Tab-separated table of C-alpha atoms in Angstrom:
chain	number	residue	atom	x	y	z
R	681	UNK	CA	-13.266	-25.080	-7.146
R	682	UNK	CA	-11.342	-21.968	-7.564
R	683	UNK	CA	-10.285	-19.610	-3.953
R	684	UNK	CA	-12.901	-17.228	-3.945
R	685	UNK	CA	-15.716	-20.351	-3.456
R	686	UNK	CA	-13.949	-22.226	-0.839
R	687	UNK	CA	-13.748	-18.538	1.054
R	688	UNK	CA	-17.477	-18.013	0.158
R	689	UNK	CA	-18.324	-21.508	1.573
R	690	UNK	CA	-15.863	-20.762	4.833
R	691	UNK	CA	-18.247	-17.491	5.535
R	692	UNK	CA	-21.237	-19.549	5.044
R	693	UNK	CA	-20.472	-22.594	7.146
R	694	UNK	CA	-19.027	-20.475	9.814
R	695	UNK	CA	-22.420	-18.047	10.441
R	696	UNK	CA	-23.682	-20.747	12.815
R	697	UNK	CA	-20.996	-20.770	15.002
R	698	UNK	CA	-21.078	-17.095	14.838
R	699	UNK	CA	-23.951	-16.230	16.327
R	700	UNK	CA	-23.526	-19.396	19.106
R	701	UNK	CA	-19.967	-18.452	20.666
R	702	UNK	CA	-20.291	-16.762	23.945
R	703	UNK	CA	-19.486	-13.810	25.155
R	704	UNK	CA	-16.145	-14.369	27.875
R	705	UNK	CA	-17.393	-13.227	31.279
R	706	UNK	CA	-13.794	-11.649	31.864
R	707	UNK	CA	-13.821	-9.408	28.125
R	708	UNK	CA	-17.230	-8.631	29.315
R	709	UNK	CA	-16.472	-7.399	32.625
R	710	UNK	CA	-13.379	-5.303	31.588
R	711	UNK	CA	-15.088	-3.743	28.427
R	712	UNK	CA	-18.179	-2.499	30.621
R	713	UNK	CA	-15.811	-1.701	33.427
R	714	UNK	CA	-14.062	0.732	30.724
R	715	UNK	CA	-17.582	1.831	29.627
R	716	UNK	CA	-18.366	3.090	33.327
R	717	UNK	CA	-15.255	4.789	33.573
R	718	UNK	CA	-15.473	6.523	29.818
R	719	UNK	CA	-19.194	7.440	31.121
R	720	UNK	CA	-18.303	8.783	34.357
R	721	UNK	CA	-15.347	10.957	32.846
R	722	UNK	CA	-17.912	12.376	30.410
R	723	UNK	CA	-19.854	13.522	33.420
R	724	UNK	CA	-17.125	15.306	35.097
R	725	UNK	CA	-16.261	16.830	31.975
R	726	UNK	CA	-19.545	18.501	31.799
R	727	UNK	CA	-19.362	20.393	35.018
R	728	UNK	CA	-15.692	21.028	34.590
R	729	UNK	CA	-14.473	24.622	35.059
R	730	UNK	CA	-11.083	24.369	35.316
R	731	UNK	CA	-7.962	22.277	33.520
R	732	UNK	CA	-4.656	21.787	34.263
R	733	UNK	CA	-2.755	19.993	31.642
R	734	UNK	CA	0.827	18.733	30.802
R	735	UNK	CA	1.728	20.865	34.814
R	736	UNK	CA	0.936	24.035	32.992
R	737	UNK	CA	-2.263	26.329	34.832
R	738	UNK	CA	-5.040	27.076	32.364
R	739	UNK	CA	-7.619	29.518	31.977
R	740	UNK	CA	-11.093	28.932	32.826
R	741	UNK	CA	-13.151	27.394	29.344
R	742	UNK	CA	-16.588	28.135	28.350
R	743	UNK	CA	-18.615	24.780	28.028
R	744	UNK	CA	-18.754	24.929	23.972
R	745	UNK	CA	-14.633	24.851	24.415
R	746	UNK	CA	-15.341	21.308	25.592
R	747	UNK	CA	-17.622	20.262	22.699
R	748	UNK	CA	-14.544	18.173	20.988
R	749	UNK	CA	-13.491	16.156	23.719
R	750	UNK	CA	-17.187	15.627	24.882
R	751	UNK	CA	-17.500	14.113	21.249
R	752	UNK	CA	-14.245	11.978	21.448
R	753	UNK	CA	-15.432	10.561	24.592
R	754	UNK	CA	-18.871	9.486	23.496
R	755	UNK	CA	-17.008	7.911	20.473
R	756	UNK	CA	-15.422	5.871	22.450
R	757	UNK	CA	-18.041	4.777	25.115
R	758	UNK	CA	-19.760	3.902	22.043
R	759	UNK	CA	-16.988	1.767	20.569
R	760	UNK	CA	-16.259	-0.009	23.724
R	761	UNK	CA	-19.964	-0.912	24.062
R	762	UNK	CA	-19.987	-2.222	20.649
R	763	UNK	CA	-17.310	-4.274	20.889
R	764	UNK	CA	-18.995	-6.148	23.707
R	765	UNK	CA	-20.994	-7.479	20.409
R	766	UNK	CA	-18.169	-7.678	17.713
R	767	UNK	CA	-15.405	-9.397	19.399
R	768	UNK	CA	-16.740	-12.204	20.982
R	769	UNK	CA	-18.460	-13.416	17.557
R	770	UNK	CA	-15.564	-13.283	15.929
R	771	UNK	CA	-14.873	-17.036	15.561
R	772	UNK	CA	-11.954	-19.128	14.171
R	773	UNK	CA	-13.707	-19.931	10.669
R	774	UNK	CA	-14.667	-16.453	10.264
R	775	UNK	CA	-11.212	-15.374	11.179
R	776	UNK	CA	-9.854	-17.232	8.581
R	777	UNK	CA	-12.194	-16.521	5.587
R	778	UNK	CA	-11.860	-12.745	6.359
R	779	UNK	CA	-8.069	-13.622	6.444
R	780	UNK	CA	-8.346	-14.545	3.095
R	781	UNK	CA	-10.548	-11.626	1.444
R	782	UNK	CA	-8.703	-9.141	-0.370
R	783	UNK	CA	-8.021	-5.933	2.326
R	784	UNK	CA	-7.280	-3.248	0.283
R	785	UNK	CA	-7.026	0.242	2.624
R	786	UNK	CA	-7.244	-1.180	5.495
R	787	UNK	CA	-4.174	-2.543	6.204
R	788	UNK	CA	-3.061	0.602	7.829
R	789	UNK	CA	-4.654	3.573	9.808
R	790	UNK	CA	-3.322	6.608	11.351
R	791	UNK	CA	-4.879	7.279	14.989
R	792	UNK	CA	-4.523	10.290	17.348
R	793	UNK	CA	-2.648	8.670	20.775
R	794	UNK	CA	-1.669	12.384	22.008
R	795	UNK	CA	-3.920	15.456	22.184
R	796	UNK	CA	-1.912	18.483	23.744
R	797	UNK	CA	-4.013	21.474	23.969
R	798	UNK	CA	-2.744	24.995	25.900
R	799	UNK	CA	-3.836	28.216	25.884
R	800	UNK	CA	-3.058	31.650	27.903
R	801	UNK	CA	-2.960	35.548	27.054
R	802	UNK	CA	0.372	34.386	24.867
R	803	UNK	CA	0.813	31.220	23.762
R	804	UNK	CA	-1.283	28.838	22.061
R	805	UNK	CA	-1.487	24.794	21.431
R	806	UNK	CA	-3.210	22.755	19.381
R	807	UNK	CA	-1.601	19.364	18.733
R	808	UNK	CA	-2.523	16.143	17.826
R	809	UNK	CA	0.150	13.498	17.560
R	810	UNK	CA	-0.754	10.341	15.419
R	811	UNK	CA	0.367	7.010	15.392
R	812	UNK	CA	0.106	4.226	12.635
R	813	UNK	CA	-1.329	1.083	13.821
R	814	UNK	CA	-1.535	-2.138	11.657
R	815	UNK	CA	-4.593	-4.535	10.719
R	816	UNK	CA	-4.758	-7.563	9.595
R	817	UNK	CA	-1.206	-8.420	9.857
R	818	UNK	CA	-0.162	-12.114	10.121
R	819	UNK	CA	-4.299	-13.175	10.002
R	820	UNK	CA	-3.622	-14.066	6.157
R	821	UNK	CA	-0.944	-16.699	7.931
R	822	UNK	CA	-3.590	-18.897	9.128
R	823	UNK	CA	-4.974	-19.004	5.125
R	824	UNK	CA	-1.872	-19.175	3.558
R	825	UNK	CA	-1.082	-22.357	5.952
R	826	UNK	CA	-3.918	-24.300	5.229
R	827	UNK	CA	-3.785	-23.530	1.656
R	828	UNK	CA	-0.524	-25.142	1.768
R	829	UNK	CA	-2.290	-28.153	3.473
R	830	UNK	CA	-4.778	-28.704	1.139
R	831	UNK	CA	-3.038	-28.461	-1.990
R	832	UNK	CA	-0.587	-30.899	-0.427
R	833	UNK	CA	-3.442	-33.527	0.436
R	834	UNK	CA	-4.871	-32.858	-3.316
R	835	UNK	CA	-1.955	-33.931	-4.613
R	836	UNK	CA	0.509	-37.269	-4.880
R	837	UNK	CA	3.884	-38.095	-5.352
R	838	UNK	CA	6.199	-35.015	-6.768
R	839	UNK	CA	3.290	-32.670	-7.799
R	840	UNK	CA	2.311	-32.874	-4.107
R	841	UNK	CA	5.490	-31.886	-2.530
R	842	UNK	CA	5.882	-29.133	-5.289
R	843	UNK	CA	2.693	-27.743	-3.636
R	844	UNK	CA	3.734	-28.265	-0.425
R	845	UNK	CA	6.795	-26.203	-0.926
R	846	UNK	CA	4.843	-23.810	-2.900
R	847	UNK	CA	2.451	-23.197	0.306
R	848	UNK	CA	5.434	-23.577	2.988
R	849	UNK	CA	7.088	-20.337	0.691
R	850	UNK	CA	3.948	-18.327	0.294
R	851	UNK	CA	3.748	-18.507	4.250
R	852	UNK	CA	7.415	-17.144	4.571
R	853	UNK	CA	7.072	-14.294	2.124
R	854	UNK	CA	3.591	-13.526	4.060
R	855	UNK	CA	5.770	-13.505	7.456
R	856	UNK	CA	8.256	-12.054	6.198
R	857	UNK	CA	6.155	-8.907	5.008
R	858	UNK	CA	4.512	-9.069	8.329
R	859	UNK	CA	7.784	-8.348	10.385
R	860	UNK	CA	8.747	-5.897	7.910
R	861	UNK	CA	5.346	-4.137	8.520
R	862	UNK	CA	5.593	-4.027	12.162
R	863	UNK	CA	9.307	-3.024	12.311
R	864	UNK	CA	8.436	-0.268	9.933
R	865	UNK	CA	5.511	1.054	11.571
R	866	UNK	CA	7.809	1.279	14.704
R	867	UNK	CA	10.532	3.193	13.147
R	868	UNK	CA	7.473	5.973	11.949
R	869	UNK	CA	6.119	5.997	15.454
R	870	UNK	CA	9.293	6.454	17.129
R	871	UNK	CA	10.273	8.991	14.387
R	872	UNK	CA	6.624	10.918	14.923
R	873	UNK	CA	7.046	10.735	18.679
R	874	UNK	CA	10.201	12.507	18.989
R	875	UNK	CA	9.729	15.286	16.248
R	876	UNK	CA	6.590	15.728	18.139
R	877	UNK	CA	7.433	15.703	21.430
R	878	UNK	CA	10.695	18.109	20.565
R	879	UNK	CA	8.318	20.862	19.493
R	880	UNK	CA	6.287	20.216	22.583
R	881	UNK	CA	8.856	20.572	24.468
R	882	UNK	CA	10.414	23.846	23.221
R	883	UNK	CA	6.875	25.473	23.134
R	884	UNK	CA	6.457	24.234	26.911
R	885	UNK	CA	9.990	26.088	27.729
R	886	UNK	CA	8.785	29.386	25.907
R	887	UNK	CA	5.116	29.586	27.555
R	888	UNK	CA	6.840	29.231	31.023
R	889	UNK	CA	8.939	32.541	30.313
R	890	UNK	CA	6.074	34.061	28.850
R	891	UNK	CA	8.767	36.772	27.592
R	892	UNK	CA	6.882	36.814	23.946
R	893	UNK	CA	3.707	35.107	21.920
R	894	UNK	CA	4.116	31.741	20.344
R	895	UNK	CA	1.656	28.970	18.651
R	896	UNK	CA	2.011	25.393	17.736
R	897	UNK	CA	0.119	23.431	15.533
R	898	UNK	CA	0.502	19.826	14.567
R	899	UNK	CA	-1.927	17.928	12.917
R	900	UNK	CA	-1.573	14.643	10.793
R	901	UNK	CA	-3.698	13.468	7.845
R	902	UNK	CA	-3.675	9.976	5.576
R	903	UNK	CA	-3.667	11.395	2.011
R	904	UNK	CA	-2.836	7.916	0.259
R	905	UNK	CA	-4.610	4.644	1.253
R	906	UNK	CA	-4.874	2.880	-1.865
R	907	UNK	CA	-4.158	-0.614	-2.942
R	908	UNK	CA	-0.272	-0.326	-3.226
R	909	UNK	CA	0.606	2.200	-0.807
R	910	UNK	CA	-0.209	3.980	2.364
R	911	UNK	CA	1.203	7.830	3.115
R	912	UNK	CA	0.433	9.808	6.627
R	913	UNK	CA	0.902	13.191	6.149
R	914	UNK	CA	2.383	15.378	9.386
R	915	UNK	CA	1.906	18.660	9.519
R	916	UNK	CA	4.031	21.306	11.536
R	917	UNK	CA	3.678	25.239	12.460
R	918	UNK	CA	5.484	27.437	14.576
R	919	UNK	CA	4.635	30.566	15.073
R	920	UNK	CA	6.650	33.192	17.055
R	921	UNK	CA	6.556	36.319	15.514
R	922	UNK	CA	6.561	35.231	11.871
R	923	UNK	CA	5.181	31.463	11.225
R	924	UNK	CA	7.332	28.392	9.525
R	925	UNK	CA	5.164	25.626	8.348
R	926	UNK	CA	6.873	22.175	7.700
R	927	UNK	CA	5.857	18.621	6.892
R	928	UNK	CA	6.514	15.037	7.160
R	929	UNK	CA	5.723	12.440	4.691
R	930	UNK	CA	5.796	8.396	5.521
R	931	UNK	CA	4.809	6.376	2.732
R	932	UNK	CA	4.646	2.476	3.452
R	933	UNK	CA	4.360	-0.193	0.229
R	934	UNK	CA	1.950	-2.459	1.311
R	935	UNK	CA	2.945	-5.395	-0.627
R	936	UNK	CA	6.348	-5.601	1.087
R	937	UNK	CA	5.577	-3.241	4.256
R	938	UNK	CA	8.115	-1.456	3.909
R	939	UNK	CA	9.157	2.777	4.136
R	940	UNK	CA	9.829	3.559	0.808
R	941	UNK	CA	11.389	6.951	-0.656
R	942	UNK	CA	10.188	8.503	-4.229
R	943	UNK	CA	13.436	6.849	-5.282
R	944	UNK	CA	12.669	3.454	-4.751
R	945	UNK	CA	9.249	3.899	-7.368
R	946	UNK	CA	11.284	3.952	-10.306
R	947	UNK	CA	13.604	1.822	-12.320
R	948	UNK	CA	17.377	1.904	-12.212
R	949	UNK	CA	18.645	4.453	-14.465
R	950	UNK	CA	15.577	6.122	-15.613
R	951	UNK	CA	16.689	9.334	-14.557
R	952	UNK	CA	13.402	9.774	-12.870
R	953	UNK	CA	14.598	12.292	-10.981
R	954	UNK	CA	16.024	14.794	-13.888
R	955	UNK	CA	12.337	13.935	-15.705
R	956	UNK	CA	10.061	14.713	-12.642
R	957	UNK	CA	12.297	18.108	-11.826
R	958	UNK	CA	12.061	19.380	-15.053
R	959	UNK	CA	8.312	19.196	-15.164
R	960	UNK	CA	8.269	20.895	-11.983
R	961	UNK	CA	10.428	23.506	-12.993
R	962	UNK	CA	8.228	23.824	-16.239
R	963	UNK	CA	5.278	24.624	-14.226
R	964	UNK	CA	7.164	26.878	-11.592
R	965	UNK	CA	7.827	28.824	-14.711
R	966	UNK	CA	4.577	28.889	-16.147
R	967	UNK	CA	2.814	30.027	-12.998
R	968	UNK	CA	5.608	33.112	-12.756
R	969	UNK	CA	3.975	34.074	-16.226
R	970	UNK	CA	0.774	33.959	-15.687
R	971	UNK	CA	1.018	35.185	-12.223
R	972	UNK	CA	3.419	38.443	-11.408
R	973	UNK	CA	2.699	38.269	-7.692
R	974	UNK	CA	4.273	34.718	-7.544
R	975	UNK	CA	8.259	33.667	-7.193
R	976	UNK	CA	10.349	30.640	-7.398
R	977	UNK	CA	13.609	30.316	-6.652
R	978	UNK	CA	13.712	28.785	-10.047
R	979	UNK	CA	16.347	30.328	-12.790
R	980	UNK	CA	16.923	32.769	-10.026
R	981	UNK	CA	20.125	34.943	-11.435
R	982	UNK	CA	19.511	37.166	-8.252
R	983	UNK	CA	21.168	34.213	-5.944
R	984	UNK	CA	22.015	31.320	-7.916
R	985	UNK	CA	22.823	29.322	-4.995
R	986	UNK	CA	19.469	30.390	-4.298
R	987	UNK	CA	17.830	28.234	-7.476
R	988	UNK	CA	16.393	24.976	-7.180
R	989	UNK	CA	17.480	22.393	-9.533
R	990	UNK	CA	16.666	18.807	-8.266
R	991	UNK	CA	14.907	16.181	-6.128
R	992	UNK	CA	15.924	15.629	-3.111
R	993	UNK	CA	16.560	11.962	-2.173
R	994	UNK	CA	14.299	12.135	0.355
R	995	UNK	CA	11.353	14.572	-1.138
R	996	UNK	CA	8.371	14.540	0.251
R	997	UNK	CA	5.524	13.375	-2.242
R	998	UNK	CA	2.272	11.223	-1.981
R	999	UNK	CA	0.585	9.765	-4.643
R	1000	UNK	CA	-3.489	11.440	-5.131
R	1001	UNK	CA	-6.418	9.506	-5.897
R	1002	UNK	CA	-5.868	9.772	-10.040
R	1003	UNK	CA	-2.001	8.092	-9.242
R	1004	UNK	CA	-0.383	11.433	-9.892
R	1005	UNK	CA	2.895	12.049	-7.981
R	1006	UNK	CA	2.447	15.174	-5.570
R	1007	UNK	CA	5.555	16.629	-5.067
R	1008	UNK	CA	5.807	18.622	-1.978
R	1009	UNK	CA	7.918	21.722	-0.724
R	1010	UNK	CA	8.284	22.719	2.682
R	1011	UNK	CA	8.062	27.037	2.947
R	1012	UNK	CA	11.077	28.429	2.390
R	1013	UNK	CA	12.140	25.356	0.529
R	1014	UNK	CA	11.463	26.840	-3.493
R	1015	UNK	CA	9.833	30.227	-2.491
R	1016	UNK	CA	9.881	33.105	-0.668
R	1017	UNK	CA	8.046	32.991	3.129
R	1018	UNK	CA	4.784	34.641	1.557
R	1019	UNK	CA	4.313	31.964	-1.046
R	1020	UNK	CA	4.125	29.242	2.069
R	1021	UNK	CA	4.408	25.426	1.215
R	1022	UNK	CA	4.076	24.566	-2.130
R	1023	UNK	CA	2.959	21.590	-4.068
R	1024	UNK	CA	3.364	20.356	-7.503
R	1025	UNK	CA	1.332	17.924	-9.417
R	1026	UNK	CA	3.220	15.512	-12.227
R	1027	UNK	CA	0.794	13.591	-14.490
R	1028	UNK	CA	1.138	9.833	-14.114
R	1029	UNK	CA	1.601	9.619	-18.445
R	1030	UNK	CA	4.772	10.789	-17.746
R	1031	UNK	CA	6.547	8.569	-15.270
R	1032	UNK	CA	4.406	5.169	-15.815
R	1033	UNK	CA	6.574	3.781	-18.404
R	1034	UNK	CA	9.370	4.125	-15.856
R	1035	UNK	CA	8.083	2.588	-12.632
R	1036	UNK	CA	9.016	-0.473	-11.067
């Protein structure tokens, strides 16, 4: 009986038990305590005329400024209350066969944990900070154990132990990718948090002077969530005067859960990089010709210091949903100011033979 019918029969046997376990009387009370409260904010937010956040005065709102956080509120009134139904039903056989199912996607997932909004006659704010939080990690341990169980009870003499061993290393590679996963996830967090919080705290200083006009915008987005690899985009503007937009890439390999640069894709000594720069350079030139209006900093005999040549080692790209490599340029990076961040697009038939 092959994996995939000993999960099937796991799901099965287990729907029983599923609908019998009972709900904890202390989950219940704290989840419809939290419901109360989420409800009860939602009311005051209603009749609210007034805000004060992060110690800085605000101006009175209109009731359609509200409309978001109104939303985000009932989202989550709604979530608690459902998982008064979900989590106590969640029993240990069904724990384990979901364990075992392939997860592909959802092994990751980018959440807003800090939502920093400002406004006067000035200055403006509009920031949402994210932070990666992990699924599923370690619940494949449980699986992986009593795989190595029963092949070791289906077996005798040296084929069993072979299996034995074979299960006992399956369950450290699967631990070990789970502490890689969570220390990685950490380091992003941590990283997010204070490039975040910096810019925060350097548009906080230059509202409270109030000398000139200013705007901040940060906003995140998960632009690769495939079977291999997981990227949260993080993206920055400043504006005082003139704007400067800048981004932040953080792309995690799932199958070792670990931060990986464009770099680490490729095989030793494929050149990947002089291969992948040329293209781009190729099409920085081709868009000059068709376009007059657009520059690169590419060939640029003006400033040749000013000319881009290479890669960095630590280039932002993401991979789209056709497995290209997106190659992306923060503004000023390639271009003049006008031309803003750029990206660049290099066709998977030309790097496949050369990943790892």
């Amino acid at each position: 009986m092959n994996n995939d019918k000993k999960v099937e029969e796991r799901i099965l046997s287990a729907k029983e038990d599923y609908n019998k376990i009972p709900v904890p009387e202390e989950m219940k009370e704290k989840l419809e305590a939290g419901i109360e409260r989420a409800e009860a904010e939602i009311g005051r937010a209603k009749t609210e005329k007034w805000e004060d956040k992060e110690g800085m005065g605000m101006k009175k709102k209109e009731k359609t400024d509200k409309k978001k956080r109104l939303y985000r509120m009932a989202a989550a009134v709604a979530a608690a209350a459902a998982l008064l139904v979900i989590l106590p039903n969640t029993g240990a056989d069904v724990a384990y066969a979901m364990g075992n199912l392939p997860v592909v996607g959802r092994l990751f997932q980018a959440v807003t944990f800090r939502d920093y909004q400002y406004e006067s006659e000035r200055f403006e704010a509009n920031v949402e900070v994210p932070r990666i939080v992990v699924e599923d990690v370690g619940k494949g341990e449980m699986g992986k154990e009593e795989a190595g169980t029963g092949e070791k009870e289906a077996g005798t003499g040296e084929k069993e132990m072979g299996k034995e061993e074979g299960g006992e290393a399956e369950k450290g590679e699967t631990e070990n990718r789970d502490e890689n996963v969570q220390q990685t996830v950490d380091e992003i967090n941590f990283d997010i948090e204070q490039a975040t919080s910096q810019l925060i705290e350097e548009f906080q200083e230059s509202a409270e002077l109030g000398e000139s006009y200013g705007s901040l915008e940060i906003h995140h987005e998960t632009v690769t969530d495939n079977e291999n690899y997981f990227t949260l985009k993080l993206s920055m503007y400043r504006g005082a005067g003139s704007g400067f937009e800048s981004y932040k890439f953080y792309t995690v390999d799932k199958r070792t859960g670990k931060r990986i640069q464009i770099g680490d894709l490729f095989q030793e000594d494929s050149n990947y990089n002089e291969l992948l720069s040329e293209n781009i350079k190729e099409q920085m030139r081709t868009q000059m010709a068709e376009d007059e209006g657009k520059v690169y900093w590419v060939d640029y005999e003006e400033v040749p210091e000013w000319s881009w040549e290479r890669l960095k080692e630590d280039q932002n790209f993401y991979f789209d949903t056709e497995g290209n490599i997106v190659i992306v340029f923060d503004e000023y990076e390639v271009a003049p100011g006008y031309m803003g961040a750029r990206e660049f697009t290099v066709q998977r038939a030309l790097f496949e033979g050369i990943l790892k």
